Amino acid sequence: MKVKDKFKDKTVFSFEVFPPKKTSSIDVIYQTLGELGGLRPDFISVTFGAGGSGNSRFALDIASKIKESGIIPVLHLPCINFTKAEIDATLAEAEKRGIDHILALRGDINPDIPPVKDFLHASDLISYLRSKGDFDIAGACYPECHPDAETLEEDIENLRIKVDAGADHLITQLFFDNDSFYDFRDKAAAAGINVPIEAGIMPVVNKNMIERMVTTCGASLPRKFVKIMQRYEHNPEALRDAGIAYAINQIVDLAASGVDGIHLYTMNNAYVARKISDAVSGIIEA
Ligand code: FAD
């Protein structure tokens, strides 16, 4: 069964993992995958460096490992720094391994790497994938607007191009304010976007993550979120538990509001994923 068909019957629940750093052993992520797989998500997606990170060679191996465990792997595929020939080579390798679910992405523009201009936008890659074979294709979307777009309306217009090109479903950038997601969902529907939209949820469970959220993520931080983070930032265990509780609260509210799916940015932390999964599985399936 493809992921796009799962949305017809249920609220999809999925995880995202990333390949280990070049210097780390791949065995660590394999152990994490074993634990995540035990939670029986609908799919596990694997991030892929947009270029220059050197660890993307692991992404296909990780996706293969996920497939071996009987779970659908979704391979992220950024295109901006790759030639058509390089994309073809990755796709050929993916097909050889039976990986037919792709999250098609542009990738961030790196000021130090002049973009290869074979694919300018995710929508170009999606049209290309559609012409190549029977892929299940996901795309990214941004409830609080992609930073390159002037307005959310413009971004949603571009999102419609992505969906028209053949995206089967969408996964959002992380957000902490569910109202921003509901507003985006309404505007996307009004623009004629009618594919399922999974909500991307990032449990913020340590101080490094708080700092990253505040400085780079661009998501608005609701007062409730900031208060919790400030109160517990010097108490690692309490912060972890508060971050998990915040994510659970977000998910319960989203499930009650009829969300199509929840995509958990696990940050390769199986403990956090299990706590959240245990707390919400009955609610999501209700
Ligand atoms: P696009 O859809 O191309 O959009 C980028 C900008 O161009 C937007 O401002 C949009 O409004 C505009 N635009 C889009 N289409 C058109 C068009 N046809 N004409 C004119 N303008 C257009 N990055 C990685 O490198 N590796 C990963 O594994 C990865 N995983 C991600 C997973 C998720 C769920 C998300 C939300 C993001 C992920 N990213 C990843 C980050 C992503 O690559 C960046 O956010 C990137 O800047 C935009 O990618 P995109 O696919 O949304 O691009």
Coordinates of C-alpha atoms and ligand atoms in Angstrom, one line a residue:
M1 CA 0.0 0.0 0.0
K2 CA 1.2 3.5 -0.8
V3 CA 1.1 6.3 1.8
K4 CA -1.3 8.3 -0.4
D5 CA -3.8 5.5 0.1
K6 CA -3.4 5.3 3.8
F7 CA -4.8 8.9 4.2
K8 CA -8.1 7.6 2.8
D9 CA -8.6 5.4 5.9
K10 CA -6.9 7.0 8.8
T11 CA -4.9 9.8 10.4
V12 CA -1.4 9.0 9.2
F13 CA 1.3 9.0 11.8
S14 CA 4.9 9.1 10.6
F15 CA 8.5 9.8 11.8
E16 CA 11.5 11.6 10.3
V17 CA 15.1 10.6 11.0
F18 CA 18.4 12.0 9.7
P19 CA 21.6 10.2 8.7
P20 CA 24.4 10.3 11.3
K21 CA 27.2 12.7 11.0
K22 CA 30.1 11.5 8.8
T23 CA 32.1 10.7 11.9
S24 CA 29.4 8.6 13.6
S25 CA 28.7 5.0 13.2
I26 CA 25.6 4.0 11.2
D27 CA 24.9 1.3 13.8
V28 CA 23.5 4.0 16.2
I29 CA 20.8 5.0 13.8
Y30 CA 20.1 1.3 13.0
Q31 CA 19.4 0.8 16.7
T32 CA 17.2 3.9 16.8
L33 CA 15.3 2.6 13.7
G34 CA 14.7 -0.7 15.4
E35 CA 13.0 1.1 18.3
L36 CA 11.1 3.5 16.0
G37 CA 9.9 0.6 13.8
G38 CA 8.5 -1.1 16.9
L39 CA 6.0 1.8 17.2
R40 CA 4.6 0.8 13.8
P41 CA 4.4 4.3 12.2
D42 CA 2.8 4.5 8.7
F43 CA 6.2 5.6 7.3
I44 CA 9.6 6.8 8.3
S45 CA 11.2 9.5 6.2
V46 CA 15.0 10.0 5.9
T47 CA 16.5 13.4 5.3
F48 CA 19.1 13.9 2.5
G49 CA 21.7 16.7 2.5
A50 CA 21.1 19.3 -0.2
G51 CA 24.7 19.2 -1.1
G52 CA 28.1 19.3 0.5
S53 CA 27.1 17.6 3.8
G54 CA 28.8 14.4 2.7
N55 CA 26.4 12.2 4.7
S56 CA 23.7 11.7 2.1
R57 CA 25.2 8.4 1.0
F58 CA 23.8 7.0 4.2
A59 CA 20.2 8.1 3.4
L60 CA 19.6 5.2 0.9
D61 CA 21.1 2.7 3.3
I62 CA 18.9 3.9 6.1
A63 CA 15.8 3.9 3.8
S64 CA 16.7 0.3 2.8
K65 CA 16.9 -0.7 6.5
I66 CA 13.5 0.8 7.1
K67 CA 12.1 -1.2 4.2
E68 CA 13.6 -4.4 5.6
S69 CA 11.7 -3.9 8.8
G70 CA 8.4 -3.8 6.9
I71 CA 7.8 0.0 7.2
I72 CA 7.5 2.3 4.2
P73 CA 10.6 4.4 3.8
V74 CA 10.2 7.9 2.3
L75 CA 13.5 9.2 0.8
H76 CA 13.9 13.0 0.9
L77 CA 15.4 14.3 -2.3
P78 CA 16.5 17.9 -2.6
C79 CA 17.3 19.0 -6.2
I80 CA 18.8 22.4 -6.3
N81 CA 22.5 21.3 -6.1
F82 CA 22.2 18.2 -8.2
T83 CA 22.4 17.7 -11.9
K84 CA 19.7 15.7 -13.7
A85 CA 22.2 12.9 -14.1
E86 CA 22.8 12.8 -10.3
I87 CA 19.1 12.8 -9.6
D88 CA 18.7 10.0 -12.1
A89 CA 21.5 8.0 -10.4
T90 CA 19.8 8.4 -7.0
L91 CA 16.4 7.4 -8.4
A92 CA 17.9 4.4 -10.2
E93 CA 19.5 3.3 -6.9
A94 CA 16.3 3.9 -5.0
E95 CA 14.2 1.9 -7.5
K96 CA 16.8 -1.0 -7.4
R97 CA 16.2 -1.1 -3.6
G98 CA 12.4 -0.9 -4.0
I99 CA 12.1 2.6 -2.6
D100 CA 9.3 4.3 -4.4
H101 CA 8.2 7.0 -1.9
I102 CA 10.0 10.4 -2.4
L103 CA 9.7 13.7 -0.5
A104 CA 10.6 16.0 -3.4
L105 CA 12.4 19.2 -2.2
R106 CA 14.3 22.1 -3.6
G107 CA 16.7 22.3 -0.7
D108 CA 18.0 25.5 0.9
I109 CA 20.1 27.8 -1.3
N110 CA 23.6 27.8 0.1
P111 CA 25.3 31.1 -0.7
D112 CA 28.6 29.2 -1.0
I113 CA 27.3 26.7 -3.6
P114 CA 26.1 28.1 -6.9
P115 CA 22.9 26.2 -7.7
V116 CA 22.8 23.7 -10.5
K117 CA 19.9 24.9 -12.6
D118 CA 18.5 21.5 -13.8
F119 CA 15.7 21.8 -11.3
L120 CA 14.9 25.2 -9.9
H121 CA 11.9 24.3 -7.7
A122 CA 10.5 21.2 -6.0
S123 CA 7.7 21.4 -8.5
D124 CA 10.2 20.9 -11.4
L125 CA 11.5 17.7 -9.6
I126 CA 7.9 16.6 -9.0
S127 CA 7.0 16.9 -12.7
Y128 CA 10.1 15.0 -13.5
L129 CA 9.4 12.2 -11.0
R130 CA 5.8 11.9 -12.4
S131 CA 7.3 11.4 -15.9
K132 CA 9.7 8.7 -14.6
G133 CA 7.6 6.2 -12.8
D134 CA 5.0 5.3 -10.3
F135 CA 6.3 7.2 -7.3
D136 CA 4.3 8.2 -4.3
I137 CA 5.4 11.9 -4.1
A138 CA 5.3 14.2 -1.0
G139 CA 6.1 17.9 -1.0
A140 CA 7.0 20.4 1.8
C141 CA 4.8 23.3 2.8
Y142 CA 5.1 26.1 5.3
P143 CA 2.2 27.2 7.5
E144 CA 4.1 30.4 8.4
C145 CA 5.3 31.1 4.9
H146 CA 8.6 30.0 3.3
P147 CA 11.3 32.6 3.9
D148 CA 11.9 33.2 0.2
A149 CA 8.2 34.1 -0.4
E150 CA 7.0 37.7 0.1
T151 CA 3.6 36.6 1.5
L152 CA 1.8 33.5 2.6
E153 CA -0.6 34.0 -0.3
E154 CA 2.2 34.0 -2.8
D155 CA 3.7 30.9 -1.2
I156 CA 0.4 29.1 -1.3
E157 CA 0.0 30.0 -5.0
N158 CA 3.4 28.4 -5.6
L159 CA 2.3 25.4 -3.5
R160 CA -0.6 24.9 -5.8
I161 CA 1.9 24.6 -8.7
K162 CA 3.7 21.9 -6.7
V163 CA 0.5 20.0 -6.1
D164 CA -0.6 20.4 -9.8
A165 CA 2.8 19.1 -10.8
G166 CA 1.8 15.8 -9.0
A167 CA 2.5 15.9 -5.3
D168 CA 0.3 13.3 -3.6
H169 CA 0.5 14.8 -0.1
L170 CA 2.3 17.5 1.8
I171 CA 4.2 17.7 5.1
T172 CA 4.5 21.0 6.9
Q173 CA 7.5 22.7 8.3
L174 CA 7.5 22.5 12.1
F175 CA 5.2 24.9 14.0
F176 CA 4.3 25.5 17.6
D177 CA 1.1 27.5 17.2
N178 CA -1.7 25.3 15.9
D179 CA -3.7 28.3 14.9
S180 CA -1.1 29.1 12.2
F181 CA -1.6 25.6 10.8
Y182 CA -5.4 26.0 10.8
D183 CA -5.2 29.4 9.0
F184 CA -2.8 27.9 6.4
R185 CA -5.0 24.8 5.9
D186 CA -8.0 27.0 5.3
K187 CA -6.1 29.2 2.8
A188 CA -4.6 26.2 1.0
A189 CA -8.1 24.7 0.6
A190 CA -9.5 28.0 -0.7
A191 CA -6.6 28.0 -3.2
G192 CA -7.8 24.6 -4.5
I193 CA -5.2 22.5 -2.7
N194 CA -7.0 19.3 -1.8
V195 CA -4.2 16.7 -1.1
P196 CA -3.7 15.6 2.5
I197 CA -1.5 17.8 4.6
E198 CA 0.5 16.2 7.5
A199 CA 1.4 18.5 10.4
G200 CA 5.1 18.5 11.2
I201 CA 5.6 18.4 15.0
M202 CA 9.0 18.9 16.6
P203 CA 9.2 18.1 20.3
V204 CA 11.7 20.6 21.8
V205 CA 13.5 18.5 24.5
N206 CA 16.8 20.1 25.2
K207 CA 18.5 23.5 25.5
N208 CA 20.3 23.3 22.2
M209 CA 17.1 22.8 20.5
I210 CA 15.5 25.8 22.2
E211 CA 18.4 28.0 21.1
R212 CA 18.1 26.7 17.5
M213 CA 14.3 27.4 17.5
V214 CA 14.8 30.9 18.8
T215 CA 17.6 31.9 16.4
T216 CA 17.0 30.1 13.1
C217 CA 13.7 28.2 12.8
G218 CA 11.4 31.1 11.9
A219 CA 8.4 29.5 13.6
S220 CA 6.5 31.8 15.9
L221 CA 6.9 30.9 19.5
P222 CA 3.6 31.2 21.5
R223 CA 3.8 32.7 25.0
K224 CA 2.9 29.3 26.5
F225 CA 5.8 27.7 24.7
V226 CA 8.3 30.4 25.7
K227 CA 7.1 30.3 29.3
I228 CA 7.7 26.5 29.5
M229 CA 11.1 26.7 27.9
Q230 CA 12.3 29.5 30.2
R231 CA 11.0 27.8 33.3
Y232 CA 12.7 24.5 32.6
E233 CA 15.8 25.3 30.5
H234 CA 18.2 24.6 33.3
N235 CA 16.5 21.3 34.3
P236 CA 17.2 18.8 31.5
E237 CA 14.7 16.1 32.7
A238 CA 11.9 18.6 33.3
L239 CA 12.6 20.3 30.0
R240 CA 12.5 17.0 28.2
D241 CA 9.2 16.1 29.8
A242 CA 7.7 19.5 29.2
G243 CA 8.8 19.4 25.5
I244 CA 7.1 16.0 25.2
A245 CA 3.9 17.3 26.9
Y246 CA 3.8 20.4 24.7
A247 CA 4.0 18.2 21.5
I248 CA 1.3 15.8 22.9
N249 CA -1.0 18.8 23.5
Q250 CA -0.4 20.1 20.0
I251 CA -1.2 16.6 18.5
V252 CA -4.4 16.1 20.6
D253 CA -5.7 19.5 19.4
L254 CA -4.7 18.7 15.8
A255 CA -6.4 15.3 15.9
A256 CA -9.5 16.8 17.4
S257 CA -9.5 19.3 14.5
G258 CA -9.4 16.5 11.9
V259 CA -5.8 16.8 10.8
D260 CA -4.8 14.4 7.9
G261 CA -1.6 13.2 9.6
I262 CA 1.1 13.9 12.1
H263 CA 4.8 13.8 11.1
L264 CA 7.1 13.7 14.1
Y265 CA 10.5 15.2 13.7
T266 CA 12.1 12.6 16.0
M267 CA 15.6 14.1 15.9
N268 CA 16.6 10.4 16.1
N269 CA 15.4 10.2 19.7
A270 CA 13.5 7.0 20.1
Y271 CA 12.6 7.6 23.7
V272 CA 10.8 10.9 22.9
A273 CA 9.1 9.3 19.9
R274 CA 7.9 6.4 22.1
K275 CA 6.5 8.6 24.8
I276 CA 4.6 10.7 22.3
S277 CA 3.4 7.7 20.3
D278 CA 2.2 5.9 23.5
A279 CA 0.3 9.0 24.6
V280 CA -1.4 9.8 21.3
S281 CA -1.9 6.5 19.4
G282 CA -5.4 5.8 20.9
I283 CA -6.4 9.5 20.2
I284 CA -5.1 9.5 16.6
E285 CA -6.8 6.2 15.8
A286 CA -10.1 7.1 17.5
Ligands
FAD1 P1 10.1 25.0 -3.2 O1 8.8 24.3 -3.3 O2 10.8 25.1 -4.5 O3 9.8 26.4 -2.6 C1 10.9 27.3 -2.4 C2 10.5 28.8 -2.6 O4 10.2 29.0 -4.0 C3 9.2 29.2 -1.9 O5 9.4 30.5 -1.5 C4 8.1 29.0 -2.9 O6 7.1 29.9 -2.6 C5 8.8 29.3 -4.2 N1 8.3 28.5 -5.3 C6 8.0 27.2 -5.2 N2 7.6 26.7 -6.5 C7 7.7 27.8 -7.3 C8 7.5 27.9 -8.7 N3 7.1 26.9 -9.4 N4 7.7 29.2 -9.2 C9 8.1 30.2 -8.5 N5 8.4 30.1 -7.1 C10 8.2 28.9 -6.6 N6 16.1 20.2 3.0 C11 17.1 19.4 2.7 O7 18.1 19.8 2.1 N7 17.1 18.0 2.9 C12 16.0 17.5 3.5 O8 15.9 16.3 3.7 C13 14.9 18.3 3.9 N8 13.7 17.8 4.4 C14 12.7 18.7 4.6 C15 11.5 18.1 5.1 C16 10.3 18.9 5.3 C17 9.1 18.3 5.8 C18 10.4 20.3 5.1 C19 9.3 21.2 5.4 C20 11.6 20.9 4.6 C21 12.7 20.1 4.4 N9 13.9 20.6 3.9 C22 15.0 19.7 3.6 C23 14.1 22.0 3.7 C24 13.8 22.5 2.3 O9 14.7 22.0 1.4 C25 13.8 24.1 2.4 O10 12.8 24.6 3.2 C26 13.9 24.8 1.0 O11 14.3 26.1 1.2 C27 12.6 24.8 0.2 O12 12.3 23.6 -0.2 P2 10.9 23.3 -1.0 O13 11.0 21.9 -1.5 O14 9.8 23.7 -0.1 O15 11.1 24.4 -2.2

